[in-house]
JSON list of C-alpha atoms in Angstrom, two decimals:
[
{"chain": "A", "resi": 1, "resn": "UNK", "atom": "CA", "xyz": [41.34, 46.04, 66.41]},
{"chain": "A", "resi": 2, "resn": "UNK", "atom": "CA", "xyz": [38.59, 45.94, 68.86]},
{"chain": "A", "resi": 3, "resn": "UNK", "atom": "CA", "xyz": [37.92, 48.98, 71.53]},
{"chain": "A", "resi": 4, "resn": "UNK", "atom": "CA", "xyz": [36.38, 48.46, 74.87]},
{"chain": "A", "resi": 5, "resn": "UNK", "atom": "CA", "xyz": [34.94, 51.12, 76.97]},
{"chain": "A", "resi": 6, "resn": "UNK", "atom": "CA", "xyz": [33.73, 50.44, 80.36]},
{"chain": "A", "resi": 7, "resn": "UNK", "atom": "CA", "xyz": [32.02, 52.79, 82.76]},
{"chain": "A", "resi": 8, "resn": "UNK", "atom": "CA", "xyz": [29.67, 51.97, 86.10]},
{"chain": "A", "resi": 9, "resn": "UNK", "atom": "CA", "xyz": [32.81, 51.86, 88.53]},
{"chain": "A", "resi": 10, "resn": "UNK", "atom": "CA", "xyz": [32.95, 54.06, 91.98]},
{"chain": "A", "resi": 11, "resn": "UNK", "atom": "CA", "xyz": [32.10, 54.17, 95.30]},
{"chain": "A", "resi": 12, "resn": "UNK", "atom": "CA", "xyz": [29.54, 52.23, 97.35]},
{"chain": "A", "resi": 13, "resn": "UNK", "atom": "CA", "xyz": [28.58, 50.77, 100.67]},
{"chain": "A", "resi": 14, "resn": "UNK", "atom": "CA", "xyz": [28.92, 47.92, 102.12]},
{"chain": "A", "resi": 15, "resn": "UNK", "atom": "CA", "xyz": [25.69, 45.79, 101.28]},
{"chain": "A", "resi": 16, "resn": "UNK", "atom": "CA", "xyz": [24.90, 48.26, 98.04]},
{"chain": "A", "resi": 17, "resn": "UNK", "atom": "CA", "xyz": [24.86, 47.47, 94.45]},
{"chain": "A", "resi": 18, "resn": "UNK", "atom": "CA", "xyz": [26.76, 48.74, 90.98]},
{"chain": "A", "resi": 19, "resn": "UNK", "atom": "CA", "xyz": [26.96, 47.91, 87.45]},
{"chain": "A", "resi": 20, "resn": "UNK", "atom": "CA", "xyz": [29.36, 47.89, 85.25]},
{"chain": "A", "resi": 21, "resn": "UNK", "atom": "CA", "xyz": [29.11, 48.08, 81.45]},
{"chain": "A", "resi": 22, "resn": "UNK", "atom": "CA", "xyz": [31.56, 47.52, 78.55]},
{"chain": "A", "resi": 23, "resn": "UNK", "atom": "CA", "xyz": [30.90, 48.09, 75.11]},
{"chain": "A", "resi": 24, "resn": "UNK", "atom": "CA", "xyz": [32.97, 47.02, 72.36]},
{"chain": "A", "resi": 25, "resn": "UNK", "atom": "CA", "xyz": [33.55, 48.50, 69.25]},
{"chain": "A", "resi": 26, "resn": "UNK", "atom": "CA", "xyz": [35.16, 48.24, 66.29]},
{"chain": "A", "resi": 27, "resn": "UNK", "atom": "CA", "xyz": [35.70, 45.86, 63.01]},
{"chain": "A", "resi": 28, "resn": "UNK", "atom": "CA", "xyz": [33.88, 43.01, 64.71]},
{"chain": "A", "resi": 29, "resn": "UNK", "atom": "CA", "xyz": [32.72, 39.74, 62.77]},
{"chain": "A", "resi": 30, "resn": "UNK", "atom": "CA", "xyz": [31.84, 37.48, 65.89]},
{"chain": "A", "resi": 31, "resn": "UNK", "atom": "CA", "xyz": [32.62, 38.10, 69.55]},
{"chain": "A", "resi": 32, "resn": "UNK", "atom": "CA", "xyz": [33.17, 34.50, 71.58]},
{"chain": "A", "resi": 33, "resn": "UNK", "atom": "CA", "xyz": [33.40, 35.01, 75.42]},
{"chain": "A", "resi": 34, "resn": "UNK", "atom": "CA", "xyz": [32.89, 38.14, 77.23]},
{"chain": "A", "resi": 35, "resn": "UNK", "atom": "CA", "xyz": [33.95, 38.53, 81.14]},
{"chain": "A", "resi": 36, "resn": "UNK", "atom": "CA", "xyz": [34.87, 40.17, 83.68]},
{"chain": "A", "resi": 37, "resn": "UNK", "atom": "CA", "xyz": [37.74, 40.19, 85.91]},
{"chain": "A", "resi": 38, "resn": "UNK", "atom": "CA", "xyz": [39.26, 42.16, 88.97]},
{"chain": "A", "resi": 39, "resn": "UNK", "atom": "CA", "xyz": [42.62, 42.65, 90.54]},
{"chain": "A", "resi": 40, "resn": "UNK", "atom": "CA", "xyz": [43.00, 44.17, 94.26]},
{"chain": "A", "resi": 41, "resn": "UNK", "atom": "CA", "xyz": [46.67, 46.16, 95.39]},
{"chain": "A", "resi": 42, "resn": "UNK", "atom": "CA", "xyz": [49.10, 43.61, 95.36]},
{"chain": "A", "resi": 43, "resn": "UNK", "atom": "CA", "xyz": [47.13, 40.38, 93.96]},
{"chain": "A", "resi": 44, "resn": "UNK", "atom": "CA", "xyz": [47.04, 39.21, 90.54]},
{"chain": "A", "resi": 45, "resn": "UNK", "atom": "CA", "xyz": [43.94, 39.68, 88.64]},
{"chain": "A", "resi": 46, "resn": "UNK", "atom": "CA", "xyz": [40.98, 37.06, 88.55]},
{"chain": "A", "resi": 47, "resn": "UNK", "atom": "CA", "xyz": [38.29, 35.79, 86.72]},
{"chain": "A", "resi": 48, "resn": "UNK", "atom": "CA", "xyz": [35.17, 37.41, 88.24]},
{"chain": "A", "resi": 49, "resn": "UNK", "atom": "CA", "xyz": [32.46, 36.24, 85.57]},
{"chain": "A", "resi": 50, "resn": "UNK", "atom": "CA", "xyz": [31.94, 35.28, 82.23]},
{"chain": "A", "resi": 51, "resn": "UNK", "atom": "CA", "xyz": [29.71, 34.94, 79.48]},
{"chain": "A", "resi": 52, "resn": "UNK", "atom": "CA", "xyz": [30.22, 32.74, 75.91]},
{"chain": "A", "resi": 53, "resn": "UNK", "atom": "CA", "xyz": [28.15, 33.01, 72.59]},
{"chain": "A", "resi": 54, "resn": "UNK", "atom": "CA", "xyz": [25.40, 30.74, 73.68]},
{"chain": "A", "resi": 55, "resn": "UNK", "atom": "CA", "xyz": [25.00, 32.24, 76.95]},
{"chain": "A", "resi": 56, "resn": "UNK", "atom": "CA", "xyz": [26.67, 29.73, 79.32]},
{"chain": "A", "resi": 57, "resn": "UNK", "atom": "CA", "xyz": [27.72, 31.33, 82.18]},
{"chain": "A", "resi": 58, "resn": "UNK", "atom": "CA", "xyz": [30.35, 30.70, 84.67]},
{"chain": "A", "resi": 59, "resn": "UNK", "atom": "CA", "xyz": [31.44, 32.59, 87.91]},
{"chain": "A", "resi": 60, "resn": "UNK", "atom": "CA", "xyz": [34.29, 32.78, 90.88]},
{"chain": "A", "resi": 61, "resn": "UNK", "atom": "CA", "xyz": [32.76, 31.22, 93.78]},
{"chain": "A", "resi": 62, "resn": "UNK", "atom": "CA", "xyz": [33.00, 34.55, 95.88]},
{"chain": "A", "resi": 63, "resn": "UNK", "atom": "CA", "xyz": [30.46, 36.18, 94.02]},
{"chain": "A", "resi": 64, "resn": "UNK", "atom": "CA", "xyz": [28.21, 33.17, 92.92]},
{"chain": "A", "resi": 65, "resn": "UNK", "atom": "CA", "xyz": [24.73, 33.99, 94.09]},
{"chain": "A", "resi": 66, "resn": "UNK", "atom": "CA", "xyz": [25.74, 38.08, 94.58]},
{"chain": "A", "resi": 67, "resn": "UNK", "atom": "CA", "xyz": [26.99, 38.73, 90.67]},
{"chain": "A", "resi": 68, "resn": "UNK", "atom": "CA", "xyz": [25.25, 38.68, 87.77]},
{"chain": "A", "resi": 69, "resn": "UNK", "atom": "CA", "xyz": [26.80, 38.69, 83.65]},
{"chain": "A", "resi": 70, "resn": "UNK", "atom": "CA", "xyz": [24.42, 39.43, 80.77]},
{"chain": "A", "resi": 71, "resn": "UNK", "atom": "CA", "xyz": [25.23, 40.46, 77.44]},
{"chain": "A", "resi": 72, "resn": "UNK", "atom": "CA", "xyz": [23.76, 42.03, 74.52]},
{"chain": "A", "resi": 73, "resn": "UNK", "atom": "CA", "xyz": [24.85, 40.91, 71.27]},
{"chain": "A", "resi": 74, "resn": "UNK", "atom": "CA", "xyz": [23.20, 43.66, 69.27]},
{"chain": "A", "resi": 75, "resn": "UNK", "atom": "CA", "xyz": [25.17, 46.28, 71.08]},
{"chain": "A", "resi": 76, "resn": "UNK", "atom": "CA", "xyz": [28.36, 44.19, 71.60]},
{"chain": "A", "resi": 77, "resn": "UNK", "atom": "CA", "xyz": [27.87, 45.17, 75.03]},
{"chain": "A", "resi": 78, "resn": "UNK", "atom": "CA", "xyz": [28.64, 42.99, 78.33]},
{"chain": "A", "resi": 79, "resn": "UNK", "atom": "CA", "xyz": [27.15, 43.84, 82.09]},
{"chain": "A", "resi": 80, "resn": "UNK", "atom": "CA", "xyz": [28.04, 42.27, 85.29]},
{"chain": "A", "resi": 81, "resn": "UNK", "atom": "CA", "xyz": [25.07, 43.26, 88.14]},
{"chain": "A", "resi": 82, "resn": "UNK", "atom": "CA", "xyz": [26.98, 43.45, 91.37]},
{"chain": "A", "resi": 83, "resn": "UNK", "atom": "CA", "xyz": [24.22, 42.94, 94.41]},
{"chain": "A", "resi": 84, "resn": "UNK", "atom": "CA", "xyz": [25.30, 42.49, 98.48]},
{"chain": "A", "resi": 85, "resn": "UNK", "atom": "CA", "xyz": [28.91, 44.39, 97.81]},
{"chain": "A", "resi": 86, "resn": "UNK", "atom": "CA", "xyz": [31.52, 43.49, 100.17]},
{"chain": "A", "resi": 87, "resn": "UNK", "atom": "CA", "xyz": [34.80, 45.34, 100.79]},
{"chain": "A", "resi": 88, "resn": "UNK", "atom": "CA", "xyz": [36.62, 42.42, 99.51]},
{"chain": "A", "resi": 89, "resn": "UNK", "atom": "CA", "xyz": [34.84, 43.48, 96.18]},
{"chain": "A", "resi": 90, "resn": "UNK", "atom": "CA", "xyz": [37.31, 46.59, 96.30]},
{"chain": "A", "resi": 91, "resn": "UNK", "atom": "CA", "xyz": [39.30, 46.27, 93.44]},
{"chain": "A", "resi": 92, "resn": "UNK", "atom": "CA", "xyz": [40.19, 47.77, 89.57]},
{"chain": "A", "resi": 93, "resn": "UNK", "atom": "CA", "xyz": [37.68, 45.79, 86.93]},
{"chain": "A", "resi": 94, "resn": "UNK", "atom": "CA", "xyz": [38.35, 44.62, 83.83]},
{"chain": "A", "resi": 95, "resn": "UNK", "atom": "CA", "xyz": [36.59, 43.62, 80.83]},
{"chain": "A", "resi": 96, "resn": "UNK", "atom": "CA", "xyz": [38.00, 41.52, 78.59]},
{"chain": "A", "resi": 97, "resn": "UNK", "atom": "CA", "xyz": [36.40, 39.97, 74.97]},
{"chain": "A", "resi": 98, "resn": "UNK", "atom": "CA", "xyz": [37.53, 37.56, 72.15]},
{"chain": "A", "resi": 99, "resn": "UNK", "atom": "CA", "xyz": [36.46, 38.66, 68.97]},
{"chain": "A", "resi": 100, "resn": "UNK", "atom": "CA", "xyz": [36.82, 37.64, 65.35]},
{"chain": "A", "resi": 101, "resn": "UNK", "atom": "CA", "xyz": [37.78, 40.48, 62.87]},
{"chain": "A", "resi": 102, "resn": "UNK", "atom": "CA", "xyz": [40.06, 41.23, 59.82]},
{"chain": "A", "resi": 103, "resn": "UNK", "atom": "CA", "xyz": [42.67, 40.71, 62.40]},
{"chain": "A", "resi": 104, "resn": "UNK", "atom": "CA", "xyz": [41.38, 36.98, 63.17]},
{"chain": "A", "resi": 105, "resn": "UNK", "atom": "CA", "xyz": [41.19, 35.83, 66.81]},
{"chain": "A", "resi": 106, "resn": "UNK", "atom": "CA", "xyz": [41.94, 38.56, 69.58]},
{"chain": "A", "resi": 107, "resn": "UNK", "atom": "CA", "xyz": [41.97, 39.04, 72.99]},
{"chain": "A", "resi": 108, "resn": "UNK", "atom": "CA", "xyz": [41.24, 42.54, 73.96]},
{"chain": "A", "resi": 109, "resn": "UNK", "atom": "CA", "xyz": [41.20, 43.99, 77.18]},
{"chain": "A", "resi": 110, "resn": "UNK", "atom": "CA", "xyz": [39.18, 47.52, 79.02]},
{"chain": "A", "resi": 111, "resn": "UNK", "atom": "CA", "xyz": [41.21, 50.19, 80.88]},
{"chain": "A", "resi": 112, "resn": "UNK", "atom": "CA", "xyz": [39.75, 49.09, 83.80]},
{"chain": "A", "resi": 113, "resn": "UNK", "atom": "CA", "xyz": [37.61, 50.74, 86.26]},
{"chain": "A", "resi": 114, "resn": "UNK", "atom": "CA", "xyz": [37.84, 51.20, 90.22]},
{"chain": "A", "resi": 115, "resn": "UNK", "atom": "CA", "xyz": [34.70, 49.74, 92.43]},
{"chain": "A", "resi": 116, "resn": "UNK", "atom": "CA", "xyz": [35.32, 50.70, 96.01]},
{"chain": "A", "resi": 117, "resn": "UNK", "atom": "CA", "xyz": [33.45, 49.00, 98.86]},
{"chain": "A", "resi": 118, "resn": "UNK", "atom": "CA", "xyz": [33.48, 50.76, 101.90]},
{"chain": "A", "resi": 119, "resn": "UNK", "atom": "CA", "xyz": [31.86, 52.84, 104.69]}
]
């Protein structure tokens, strides 16, 4: 199975910046897409970014221009740069990866982390 560990997550001002990080590990042959999504209180949880093998990127129109995903395959590792925060940005963050292993095709997901926008 694949482990993912994020960190970067907390408090910030309106206007201010975070990243976030997630690193997986484990028995990994090949990891396909790596991304990034968010769920507020009460919503269900979207795609914020993402990122496949040859580095095609694709994002949700609310943070097009703000976000940024990157990825580095040597440390199985996935970013997302979050620039000109907004409250609306409050919400628990997920990564999420599909990797090849001895268990074939997954789809694992982080624990999550909590980015709060406010003043």
């Amino acid at each position: 199975q694949v482990q993912l560990v994020e960190s970067g997550g907390g408090l910030v001002q309106p206007g201010g910046s975070l990243r976030l990080s997630c690193a997986a590990s484990g028995t990994i042959f090949s990891i396909d897409a790596m991304g990034w999504y968010r769920q507020a209180p009460g919503k269900q949880r979207d795609l914020v970014a993402r990122v496949i093998s040859d580095g095609d990127t694709n994002y949700a129109d609310s943070v097009k221009g703000r976000f940024t995903i990157s990825r580095d395959n040597a440390k199985n590792t996935v970013y997302l740069h979050m620039n000109t925060l907004k409250p609306e940005d409050t919400a628990v963050y997920y990564c999420n990866v599909g990797a090849e292993g001895p268990f074939g095709m997954g789809d694992f997901w982080g624990q999550g982390t909590q980015v709060t926008v406010s003043s």
